[in-house]
Amino acid sequence: MARRNRVTPEGEIVADPARGLLTGNRGILCDAGATLRWPYRHKAWICCVLDWKGNRQPLASAHRWTPLFFLDEAVALAAGHRPCGYCRRDDYNRFRAAWAGAGLGADPRAGDIDRALHAARICPRNQAKITFTAPWPDLPDGAFVRLPEGPALVLGDRLLPWSPEGYAPALPRPAAGEVEVLTPRPTVAVIAAGYAPALHPSAGAMSHLR
């Protein structure tokens, strides 16, 4: 049976056998019985490579961080994560540079980014995901939106509906109007400032934004 360790663009942790391109960390989320009990334990939500120098992390442990899994980096960013400064140092530095370029703070440190992202992704009162509304033309490639059918990735003139296994056939992107955005507002600004998230191959010909 699949463990509950797969993250959706909504930031929820669900059970699904698919694993995707990246893993991630929100702290120790499992109790002594290896049951997932908490959605997060600290503000440093990061996304990491699947294999770092052969180190293997227990999937469920009350004493070590709990690995989470994402289809790709766009999903991780939509959920509220950022690149790890250890195993993805180059990506982390690109993220920091785009953060500064977006006017979110000069020479940002990890703690600064984590506090800003936490305030933009989770409502402290009820732990619900924070979203915002934006005009369609303002959204950069790599952002996620909430459609009536579910989450979808913005990519050029297309919208790619998300599933745990990959992206479904494209829908046309509206040229006008507004939409509810899942990717946190600061991260949308970072993407617009030049940070291009890595996408799953099912995104098609534009899957490599870098």
GROMACS .gro file of N, CA and C in nm, residues 8-172:
model
  495
    8THR      N    1   0.081   1.739  -0.333
    8THR     CA    2   0.007   1.795  -0.445
    8THR      C    3   0.040   1.943  -0.461
    9PRO      N    4   0.003   2.006  -0.573
    9PRO     CA    5   0.023   2.150  -0.586
    9PRO      C    6  -0.056   2.232  -0.484
   10GLU      N    7  -0.157   2.170  -0.422
   10GLU     CA    8  -0.232   2.236  -0.315
   10GLU      C    9  -0.156   2.234  -0.182
   11GLY      N   10  -0.044   2.162  -0.179
   11GLY     CA   11   0.033   2.149  -0.056
   11GLY      C   12  -0.009   2.034   0.031
   12GLU      N   13  -0.110   1.958  -0.010
   12GLU     CA   14  -0.157   1.845   0.068
   12GLU      C   15  -0.064   1.725   0.052
   13ILE      N   16  -0.059   1.642   0.155
   13ILE     CA   17   0.021   1.520   0.153
   13ILE      C   18  -0.074   1.402   0.139
   14VAL      N   19  -0.061   1.328   0.029
   14VAL     CA   20  -0.155   1.221  -0.003
   14VAL      C   21  -0.079   1.091  -0.026
   15ALA      N   22  -0.155   0.982  -0.032
   15ALA     CA   23  -0.097   0.852  -0.061
   15ALA      C   24  -0.109   0.823  -0.210
   16ASP      N   25   0.003   0.797  -0.275
   16ASP     CA   26   0.004   0.762  -0.417
   16ASP      C   27   0.136   0.691  -0.446
   17PRO      N   28   0.136   0.586  -0.528
   17PRO     CA   29   0.260   0.512  -0.554
   17PRO      C   30   0.360   0.587  -0.640
   18ALA      N   31   0.318   0.690  -0.714
   18ALA     CA   32   0.412   0.765  -0.798
   18ALA      C   33   0.509   0.844  -0.710
   19ARG      N   34   0.629   0.869  -0.763
   19ARG     CA   35   0.730   0.939  -0.683
   19ARG      C   36   0.778   1.070  -0.744
   20GLY      N   37   0.794   1.078  -0.875
   20GLY     CA   38   0.833   1.204  -0.936
   20GLY      C   39   0.982   1.232  -0.933
   21LEU      N   40   1.016   1.360  -0.954
   21LEU     CA   41   1.155   1.400  -0.979
   21LEU      C   42   1.230   1.448  -0.855
   22LEU      N   43   1.157   1.489  -0.750
   22LEU     CA   44   1.222   1.550  -0.634
   22LEU      C   45   1.163   1.495  -0.505
   23THR      N   46   1.244   1.503  -0.399
   23THR     CA   47   1.195   1.476  -0.265
   23THR      C   48   1.198   1.607  -0.187
   24GLY      N   49   1.148   1.604  -0.064
   24GLY     CA   50   1.142   1.727   0.013
   24GLY      C   51   1.133   1.703   0.161
   25ASN      N   52   1.135   1.811   0.238
   25ASN     CA   53   1.148   1.804   0.383
   25ASN      C   54   1.067   1.917   0.446
   26ARG      N   55   0.984   1.879   0.543
   26ARG     CA   56   0.916   1.976   0.630
   26ARG      C   57   0.941   1.943   0.776
   27GLY      N   58   1.037   1.853   0.802
   27GLY     CA   59   1.066   1.811   0.937
   27GLY      C   60   1.019   1.668   0.963
   28ILE      N   61   1.015   1.628   1.091
   28ILE     CA   62   0.971   1.495   1.131
   28ILE      C   63   0.818   1.498   1.140
   29LEU      N   64   0.752   1.428   1.049
   29LEU     CA   65   0.607   1.433   1.039
   29LEU      C   66   0.539   1.307   1.090
   30CYS      N   67   0.617   1.203   1.121
   30CYS     CA   68   0.562   1.074   1.163
   30CYS      C   69   0.579   1.052   1.312
   31ASP      N   70   0.483   0.983   1.373
   31ASP     CA   71   0.494   0.948   1.514
   31ASP      C   72   0.572   0.817   1.530
   32ALA      N   73   0.580   0.768   1.653
   32ALA     CA   74   0.658   0.647   1.679
   32ALA      C   75   0.602   0.524   1.610
   33GLY      N   76   0.476   0.530   1.571
   33GLY     CA   77   0.415   0.419   1.499
   33GLY      C   78   0.425   0.432   1.349
   34ALA      N   79   0.508   0.526   1.300
   34ALA     CA   80   0.531   0.549   1.158
   34ALA      C   81   0.407   0.602   1.086
   35THR      N   82   0.317   0.665   1.162
   35THR     CA   83   0.197   0.725   1.104
   35THR      C   84   0.220   0.874   1.083
   36LEU      N   85   0.186   0.924   0.965
   36LEU     CA   86   0.200   1.067   0.938
   36LEU      C   87   0.101   1.143   1.026
   37ARG      N   88   0.150   1.235   1.109
   37ARG     CA   89   0.066   1.304   1.205
   37ARG      C   90   0.060   1.455   1.182
   38TRP      N   91   0.163   1.513   1.122
   38TRP     CA   92   0.170   1.657   1.112
   38TRP      C   93   0.196   1.700   0.968
   39PRO      N   94   0.138   1.812   0.922
   39PRO     CA   95   0.164   1.860   0.786
   39PRO      C   96   0.301   1.926   0.772
   40TYR      N   97   0.356   1.975   0.882
   40TYR     CA   98   0.490   2.033   0.883
   40TYR      C   99   0.532   2.051   1.029
   41ARG      N  100   0.665   2.065   1.052
   41ARG     CA  101   0.714   2.087   1.188
   41ARG      C  102   0.804   2.208   1.199
   42HIS      N  103   0.838   2.270   1.086
   42HIS     CA  104   0.917   2.393   1.089
   42HIS      C  105   0.887   2.472   0.962
   43LYS      N  106   0.944   2.590   0.951
   43LYS     CA  107   0.913   2.679   0.839
   43LYS      C  108   1.004   2.656   0.718
   44ALA      N  109   1.108   2.577   0.733
   44ALA     CA  110   1.201   2.552   0.622
   44ALA      C  111   1.150   2.437   0.537
   45TRP      N  112   1.061   2.465   0.445
   45TRP     CA  113   1.011   2.364   0.352
   45TRP      C  114   1.102   2.364   0.230
   46ILE      N  115   1.175   2.257   0.209
   46ILE     CA  116   1.272   2.252   0.100
   46ILE      C  117   1.240   2.138   0.004
   47CYS      N  118   1.295   2.147  -0.116
   47CYS     CA  119   1.286   2.037  -0.212
   47CYS      C  120   1.428   1.998  -0.252
   48CYS      N  121   1.450   1.867  -0.259
   48CYS     CA  122   1.584   1.810  -0.270
   48CYS      C  123   1.592   1.710  -0.385
   49VAL      N  124   1.715   1.675  -0.421
   49VAL     CA  125   1.735   1.568  -0.519
   49VAL      C  126   1.696   1.435  -0.456
   50LEU      N  127   1.661   1.338  -0.540
   50LEU     CA  128   1.619   1.207  -0.489
   50LEU      C  129   1.735   1.128  -0.429
   51ASP      N  130   1.854   1.147  -0.484
   51ASP     CA  131   1.971   1.070  -0.439
   51ASP      C  132   2.086   1.166  -0.415
   52TRP      N  133   2.131   1.177  -0.290
   52TRP     CA  134   2.243   1.264  -0.257
   52TRP      C  135   2.355   1.179  -0.200
   53LYS      N  136   2.455   1.150  -0.286
   53LYS     CA  137   2.574   1.075  -0.247
   53LYS      C  138   2.539   0.939  -0.187
   54GLY      N  139   2.431   0.878  -0.237
   54GLY     CA  140   2.395   0.745  -0.193
   54GLY      C  141   2.327   0.737  -0.059
   55ASN      N  142   2.300   0.851   0.006
   55ASN     CA  143   2.234   0.848   0.136
   55ASN      C  144   2.087   0.811   0.118
   56ARG      N  145   2.038   0.723   0.204
   56ARG     CA  146   1.898   0.681   0.199
   56ARG      C  147   1.829   0.718   0.330
   57GLN      N  148   1.716   0.783   0.318
   57GLN     CA  149   1.641   0.831   0.432
   57GLN      C  150   1.522   0.738   0.458
   58PRO      N  151   1.498   0.695   0.584
   58PRO     CA  152   1.377   0.615   0.611
   58PRO      C  153   1.252   0.691   0.567
   59LEU      N  154   1.156   0.620   0.507
   59LEU     CA  155   1.034   0.686   0.460
   59LEU      C  156   0.945   0.729   0.575
   60ALA      N  157   0.956   0.664   0.688
   60ALA     CA  158   0.875   0.700   0.805
   60ALA      C  159   0.955   0.673   0.931
   61SER      N  160   0.987   0.777   1.007
   61SER     CA  161   1.065   0.762   1.129
   61SER      C  162   1.029   0.876   1.223
   62ALA      N  163   1.017   0.845   1.352
   62ALA     CA  164   0.988   0.948   1.451
   62ALA      C  165   1.114   1.022   1.492
   63HIS      N  166   1.229   0.982   1.438
   63HIS     CA  167   1.355   1.040   1.481
   63HIS      C  168   1.433   1.110   1.370
   64ARG      N  169   1.386   1.096   1.245
   64ARG     CA  170   1.454   1.160   1.134
   64ARG      C  171   1.350   1.224   1.044
   65TRP      N  172   1.394   1.319   0.961
   65TRP     CA  173   1.297   1.392   0.878
   65TRP      C  174   1.224   1.298   0.783
   66THR      N  175   1.102   1.336   0.749
   66THR     CA  176   1.013   1.252   0.669
   66THR      C  177   1.022   1.292   0.522
   67PRO      N  178   1.070   1.205   0.433
   67PRO     CA  179   1.078   1.240   0.291
   67PRO      C  180   0.938   1.256   0.230
   68LEU      N  181   0.923   1.362   0.154
   68LEU     CA  182   0.804   1.386   0.075
   68LEU      C  183   0.844   1.383  -0.072
   69PHE      N  184   0.749   1.365  -0.162
   69PHE     CA  185   0.782   1.351  -0.303
   69PHE      C  186   0.692   1.440  -0.389
   70PHE      N  187   0.752   1.494  -0.498
   70PHE     CA  188   0.683   1.586  -0.589
   70PHE      C  189   0.699   1.537  -0.732
   71LEU      N  190   0.597   1.558  -0.813
   71LEU     CA  191   0.608   1.526  -0.955
   71LEU      C  192   0.726   1.600  -1.016
   72ASP      N  193   0.738   1.729  -0.986
   72ASP     CA  194   0.849   1.810  -1.038
   72ASP      C  195   0.865   1.934  -0.952
   73GLU      N  196   0.954   2.024  -0.994
   73GLU     CA  197   0.983   2.140  -0.911
   73GLU      C  198   0.869   2.241  -0.912
   74ALA      N  199   0.795   2.252  -1.021
   74ALA     CA  200   0.682   2.344  -1.024
   74ALA      C  201   0.578   2.306  -0.919
   75VAL      N  202   0.556   2.176  -0.901
   75VAL     CA  203   0.464   2.130  -0.797
   75VAL      C  204   0.520   2.164  -0.659
   76ALA      N  205   0.648   2.139  -0.637
   76ALA     CA  206   0.710   2.170  -0.508
   76ALA      C  207   0.697   2.319  -0.475
   77LEU      N  208   0.722   2.404  -0.574
   77LEU     CA  209   0.711   2.548  -0.551
   77LEU      C  210   0.566   2.588  -0.523
   78ALA      N  211   0.471   2.529  -0.596
   78ALA     CA  212   0.330   2.559  -0.573
   78ALA      C  213   0.288   2.520  -0.432
   79ALA      N  214   0.341   2.409  -0.383
   79ALA     CA  215   0.309   2.363  -0.248
   79ALA      C  216   0.370   2.451  -0.140
   80GLY      N  217   0.467   2.534  -0.177
   80GLY     CA  218   0.529   2.625  -0.081
   80GLY      C  219   0.673   2.595  -0.046
   81HIS      N  220   0.736   2.502  -0.118
   81HIS     CA  221   0.875   2.467  -0.092
   81HIS      C  222   0.970   2.556  -0.172
   82ARG      N  223   1.098   2.550  -0.137
   82ARG     CA  224   1.205   2.619  -0.209
   82ARG      C  225   1.320   2.522  -0.231
   83PRO      N  226   1.416   2.554  -0.319
   83PRO     CA  227   1.530   2.463  -0.338
   83PRO      C  228   1.615   2.450  -0.212
   84CYS      N  229   1.664   2.329  -0.188
   84CYS     CA  230   1.754   2.304  -0.076
   84CYS      C  231   1.889   2.372  -0.101
   85GLY      N  232   1.941   2.438   0.003
   85GLY     CA  233   2.069   2.505  -0.010
   85GLY      C  234   2.188   2.411   0.004
   86TYR      N  235   2.164   2.283   0.033
   86TYR     CA  236   2.272   2.186   0.052
   86TYR      C  237   2.289   2.098  -0.071
   87CYS      N  238   2.186   2.020  -0.105
   87CYS     CA  239   2.200   1.927  -0.217
   87CYS      C  240   2.169   1.991  -0.352
   88ARG      N  241   2.108   2.110  -0.351
   88ARG     CA  242   2.075   2.181  -0.475
   88ARG      C  243   2.128   2.325  -0.467
   89ARG      N  244   2.255   2.336  -0.434
   89ARG     CA  245   2.314   2.467  -0.405
   89ARG      C  246   2.301   2.563  -0.522
   90ASP      N  247   2.328   2.516  -0.642
   90ASP     CA  248   2.321   2.605  -0.758
   90ASP      C  249   2.179   2.657  -0.779
   91ASP      N  250   2.080   2.568  -0.765
   91ASP     CA  251   1.941   2.611  -0.780
   91ASP      C  252   1.901   2.706  -0.667
   92TYR      N  253   1.946   2.677  -0.546
   92TYR     CA  254   1.919   2.766  -0.433
   92TYR      C  255   1.975   2.905  -0.458
   93ASN      N  256   2.097   2.912  -0.510
   93ASN     CA  257   2.157   3.042  -0.538
   93ASN      C  258   2.083   3.115  -0.651
   94ARG      N  259   2.036   3.041  -0.751
   94ARG     CA  260   1.955   3.103  -0.855
   94ARG      C  261   1.823   3.155  -0.798
   95PHE      N  262   1.765   3.079  -0.707
   95PHE     CA  263   1.641   3.121  -0.642
   95PHE      C  264   1.664   3.249  -0.561
   96ARG      N  265   1.774   3.253  -0.486
   96ARG     CA  266   1.807   3.372  -0.407
   96ARG      C  267   1.827   3.494  -0.497
   97ALA      N  268   1.897   3.474  -0.608
   97ALA     CA  269   1.921   3.586  -0.700
   97ALA      C  270   1.790   3.638  -0.758
   98ALA      N  271   1.700   3.547  -0.796
   98ALA     CA  272   1.571   3.588  -0.850
   98ALA      C  273   1.486   3.653  -0.741
   99TRP      N  274   1.499   3.606  -0.618
   99TRP     CA  275   1.428   3.667  -0.506
   99TRP      C  276   1.468   3.814  -0.493
  100ALA      N  277   1.599   3.838  -0.497
  100ALA     CA  278   1.647   3.976  -0.490
  100ALA      C  279   1.604   4.054  -0.613
  101GLY      N  280   1.612   3.991  -0.730
  101GLY     CA  281   1.572   4.058  -0.853
  101GLY      C  282   1.425   4.094  -0.857
  102ALA      N  283   1.343   4.019  -0.783
  102ALA     CA  284   1.200   4.048  -0.777
  102ALA      C  285   1.168   4.158  -0.676
  103GLY      N  286   1.271   4.209  -0.609
  103GLY     CA  287   1.249   4.315  -0.511
  103GLY      C  288   1.198   4.267  -0.378
  104LEU      N  289   1.219   4.139  -0.347
  104LEU     CA  290   1.168   4.082  -0.222
  104LEU      C  291   1.268   4.095  -0.108
  105GLY      N  292   1.387   4.143  -0.136
  105GLY     CA  293   1.489   4.160  -0.033
  105GLY      C  294   1.627   4.134  -0.089
  106ALA      N  295   1.719   4.227  -0.064
  106ALA     CA  296   1.855   4.212  -0.115
  106ALA      C  297   1.932   4.111  -0.031
  107ASP      N  298   2.013   4.028  -0.098
  107ASP     CA  299   2.097   3.929  -0.033
  107ASP      C  300   2.019   3.847   0.070
  108PRO      N  301   1.909   3.781   0.029
  108PRO     CA  302   1.825   3.709   0.126
  108PRO      C  303   1.894   3.585   0.182
  109ARG      N  304   1.871   3.558   0.307
  109ARG     CA  305   1.918   3.437   0.372
  109ARG      C  306   1.804   3.335   0.377
  110ALA      N  307   1.838   3.209   0.403
  110ALA     CA  308   1.737   3.104   0.403
  110ALA      C  309   1.625   3.135   0.500
  111GLY      N  310   1.659   3.184   0.620
  111GLY     CA  311   1.556   3.214   0.719
  111GLY      C  312   1.461   3.323   0.673
  112ASP      N  313   1.516   3.424   0.603
  112ASP     CA  314   1.431   3.531   0.551
  112ASP      C  315   1.331   3.476   0.450
  113ILE      N  316   1.380   3.392   0.358
  113ILE     CA  317   1.294   3.333   0.256
  113ILE      C  318   1.190   3.243   0.321
  114ASP      N  319   1.231   3.160   0.417
  114ASP     CA  320   1.139   3.066   0.479
  114ASP      C  321   1.027   3.139   0.555
  115ARG      N  322   1.060   3.246   0.624
  115ARG     CA  323   0.956   3.320   0.696
  115ARG      C  324   0.858   3.385   0.599
  116ALA      N  325   0.908   3.441   0.490
  116ALA     CA  326   0.820   3.503   0.392
  116ALA      C  327   0.732   3.401   0.323
  117LEU      N  328   0.789   3.286   0.287
  117LEU     CA  329   0.710   3.182   0.221
  117LEU      C  330   0.605   3.125   0.316
  118HIS      N  331   0.641   3.106   0.441
  118HIS     CA  332   0.545   3.049   0.536
  118HIS      C  333   0.425   3.141   0.553
  119ALA      N  334   0.450   3.271   0.559
  119ALA     CA  335   0.340   3.366   0.573
  119ALA      C  336   0.252   3.370   0.449
  120ALA      N  337   0.307   3.329   0.334
  120ALA     CA  338   0.234   3.336   0.207
  120ALA      C  339   0.168   3.205   0.168
  121ARG      N  340   0.195   3.096   0.242
  121ARG     CA  341   0.144   2.965   0.199
  121ARG      C  342   0.041   2.905   0.294
  122ILE      N  343   0.046   2.940   0.424
  122ILE     CA  344  -0.039   2.875   0.524
  122ILE      C  345  -0.108   2.980   0.611
  123CYS      N  346  -0.239   2.965   0.626
  123CYS     CA  347  -0.314   3.050   0.717
  123CYS      C  348  -0.292   3.002   0.861
  124PRO      N  349  -0.238   3.086   0.950
  124PRO     CA  350  -0.207   3.039   1.085
  124PRO      C  351  -0.330   2.998   1.165
  125ARG      N  352  -0.447   3.051   1.131
  125ARG     CA  353  -0.568   3.022   1.208
  125ARG      C  354  -0.618   2.881   1.185
  126ASN      N  355  -0.622   2.838   1.059
  126ASN     CA  356  -0.680   2.706   1.029
  126ASN      C  357  -0.590   2.616   0.944
  127GLN      N  358  -0.467   2.661   0.916
  127GLN     CA  359  -0.369   2.583   0.838
  127GLN      C  360  -0.413   2.561   0.694
  128ALA      N  361  -0.509   2.640   0.645
  128ALA     CA  362  -0.552   2.629   0.506
  128ALA      C  363  -0.450   2.694   0.414
  129LYS      N  364  -0.442   2.645   0.291
  129LYS     CA  365  -0.350   2.703   0.193
  129LYS      C  366  -0.395   2.843   0.155
  130ILE      N  367  -0.302   2.934   0.148
  130ILE     CA  368  -0.330   3.071   0.105
  130ILE      C  369  -0.317   3.078  -0.047
  131THR      N  370  -0.415   3.133  -0.112
  131THR     CA  371  -0.410   3.157  -0.256
  131THR      C  372  -0.436   3.304  -0.282
  132PHE      N  373  -0.421   3.344  -0.407
  132PHE     CA  374  -0.454   3.482  -0.444
  132PHE      C  375  -0.503   3.482  -0.588
  133THR      N  376  -0.566   3.591  -0.626
  133THR     CA  377  -0.621   3.604  -0.760
  133THR      C  378  -0.533   3.695  -0.843
  134ALA      N  379  -0.508   3.656  -0.969
  134ALA     CA  380  -0.423   3.735  -1.058
  134ALA      C  381  -0.478   3.729  -1.200
  135PRO      N  382  -0.451   3.831  -1.280
  135PRO     CA  383  -0.492   3.827  -1.422
  135PRO      C  384  -0.413   3.720  -1.497
  136TRP      N  385  -0.477   3.652  -1.588
  136TRP     CA  386  -0.410   3.549  -1.668
  136TRP      C  387  -0.282   3.600  -1.733
  137PRO      N  388  -0.282   3.719  -1.796
  137PRO     CA  389  -0.159   3.763  -1.865
  137PRO      C  390  -0.041   3.787  -1.772
  138ASP      N  391  -0.065   3.802  -1.641
  138ASP     CA  392   0.044   3.833  -1.548
  138ASP      C  393   0.118   3.710  -1.499
  139LEU      N  394   0.069   3.590  -1.529
  139LEU     CA  395   0.127   3.470  -1.470
  139LEU      C  396   0.243   3.417  -1.554
  140PRO      N  397   0.357   3.390  -1.490
  140PRO     CA  398   0.471   3.335  -1.564
  140PRO      C  399   0.458   3.185  -1.585
  141ASP      N  400   0.528   3.134  -1.685
  141ASP     CA  401   0.536   2.989  -1.704
  141ASP      C  402   0.596   2.925  -1.579
  142GLY      N  403   0.534   2.817  -1.534
  142GLY     CA  404   0.582   2.748  -1.415
  142GLY      C  405   0.496   2.770  -1.293
  143ALA      N  406   0.400   2.864  -1.300
  143ALA     CA  407   0.307   2.885  -1.190
  143ALA      C  408   0.192   2.786  -1.200
  144PHE      N  409   0.130   2.758  -1.085
  144PHE     CA  410   0.014   2.670  -1.080
  144PHE      C  411  -0.111   2.750  -1.046
  145VAL      N  412  -0.222   2.713  -1.111
  145VAL     CA  413  -0.351   2.775  -1.084
  145VAL      C  414  -0.451   2.667  -1.043
  146ARG      N  415  -0.561   2.713  -0.984
  146ARG     CA  416  -0.668   2.622  -0.944
  146ARG      C  417  -0.784   2.638  -1.042
  147LEU      N  418  -0.810   2.533  -1.119
  147LEU     CA  419  -0.924   2.529  -1.209
  147LEU      C  420  -1.037   2.451  -1.142
  148PRO      N  421  -1.161   2.460  -1.194
  148PRO     CA  422  -1.269   2.377  -1.139
  148PRO      C  423  -1.236   2.227  -1.141
  149GLU      N  424  -1.154   2.187  -1.241
  149GLU     CA  425  -1.118   2.046  -1.255
  149GLU      C  426  -1.002   2.006  -1.164
  150GLY      N  427  -0.930   2.106  -1.110
  150GLY     CA  428  -0.815   2.076  -1.026
  150GLY      C  429  -0.696   2.163  -1.062
  151PRO      N  430  -0.577   2.137  -1.003
  151PRO     CA  431  -0.459   2.219  -1.029
  151PRO      C  432  -0.411   2.204  -1.173
  152ALA      N  433  -0.357   2.313  -1.228
  152ALA     CA  434  -0.302   2.310  -1.363
  152ALA      C  435  -0.180   2.401  -1.371
  153LEU      N  436  -0.083   2.359  -1.450
  153LEU     CA  437   0.041   2.433  -1.471
  153LEU      C  438   0.026   2.531  -1.587
  154VAL      N  439   0.072   2.653  -1.568
  154VAL     CA  440   0.074   2.753  -1.675
  154VAL      C  441   0.201   2.733  -1.756
  155LEU      N  442   0.186   2.718  -1.888
  155LEU     CA  443   0.301   2.696  -1.974
  155LEU      C  444   0.269   2.750  -2.113
  156GLY      N  445   0.321   2.870  -2.142
  156GLY     CA  446   0.292   2.932  -2.270
  156GLY      C  447   0.145   2.963  -2.285
  157ASP      N  448   0.088   2.922  -2.397
  157ASP     CA  449  -0.055   2.944  -2.420
  157ASP      C  450  -0.138   2.824  -2.376
  158ARG      N  451  -0.075   2.736  -2.294
  158ARG     CA  452  -0.142   2.614  -2.251
  158ARG      C  453  -0.158   2.609  -2.100
  159LEU      N  454  -0.252   2.526  -2.056
  159LEU     CA  455  -0.267   2.487  -1.916
  159LEU      C  456  -0.258   2.336  -1.911
  160LEU      N  457  -0.170   2.285  -1.826
  160LEU     CA  458  -0.150   2.140  -1.817
  160LEU      C  459  -0.209   2.089  -1.686
  161PRO      N  460  -0.321   2.018  -1.692
  161PRO     CA  461  -0.379   1.963  -1.569
  161PRO      C  462  -0.282   1.864  -1.503
  162TRP      N  463  -0.270   1.875  -1.372
  162TRP     CA  464  -0.178   1.791  -1.295
  162TRP      C  465  -0.245   1.663  -1.250
  163SER      N  466  -0.166   1.555  -1.247
  163SER     CA  467  -0.204   1.433  -1.177
  163SER      C  468  -0.076   1.378  -1.114
  164PRO      N  469  -0.086   1.289  -1.016
  164PRO     CA  470   0.035   1.236  -0.953
  164PRO      C  471   0.130   1.169  -1.051
  165GLU      N  472   0.078   1.112  -1.161
  165GLU     CA  473   0.161   1.040  -1.258
  165GLU      C  474   0.221   1.132  -1.362
  166GLY      N  475   0.166   1.250  -1.381
  166GLY     CA  476   0.215   1.340  -1.485
  166GLY      C  477   0.106   1.436  -1.529
  167TYR      N  478   0.139   1.514  -1.632
  167TYR     CA  479   0.044   1.613  -1.680
  167TYR      C  480  -0.047   1.554  -1.787
  168ALA      N  481  -0.173   1.595  -1.782
  168ALA     CA  482  -0.273   1.550  -1.879
  168ALA      C  483  -0.265   1.638  -2.004
  169PRO      N  484  -0.334   1.601  -2.112
  169PRO     CA  485  -0.334   1.683  -2.233
  169PRO      C  486  -0.373   1.829  -2.204
  170ALA      N  487  -0.313   1.917  -2.280
  170ALA     CA  488  -0.322   2.061  -2.253
  170ALA      C  489  -0.461   2.116  -2.281
  171LEU      N  490  -0.494   2.220  -2.202
  171LEU     CA  491  -0.611   2.302  -2.224
  171LEU      C  492  -0.564   2.440  -2.271
  172PRO      N  493  -0.647   2.515  -2.343
  172PRO     CA  494  -0.606   2.650  -2.382
  172PRO      C  495  -0.602   2.744  -2.262
   0.00000   0.00000   0.00000
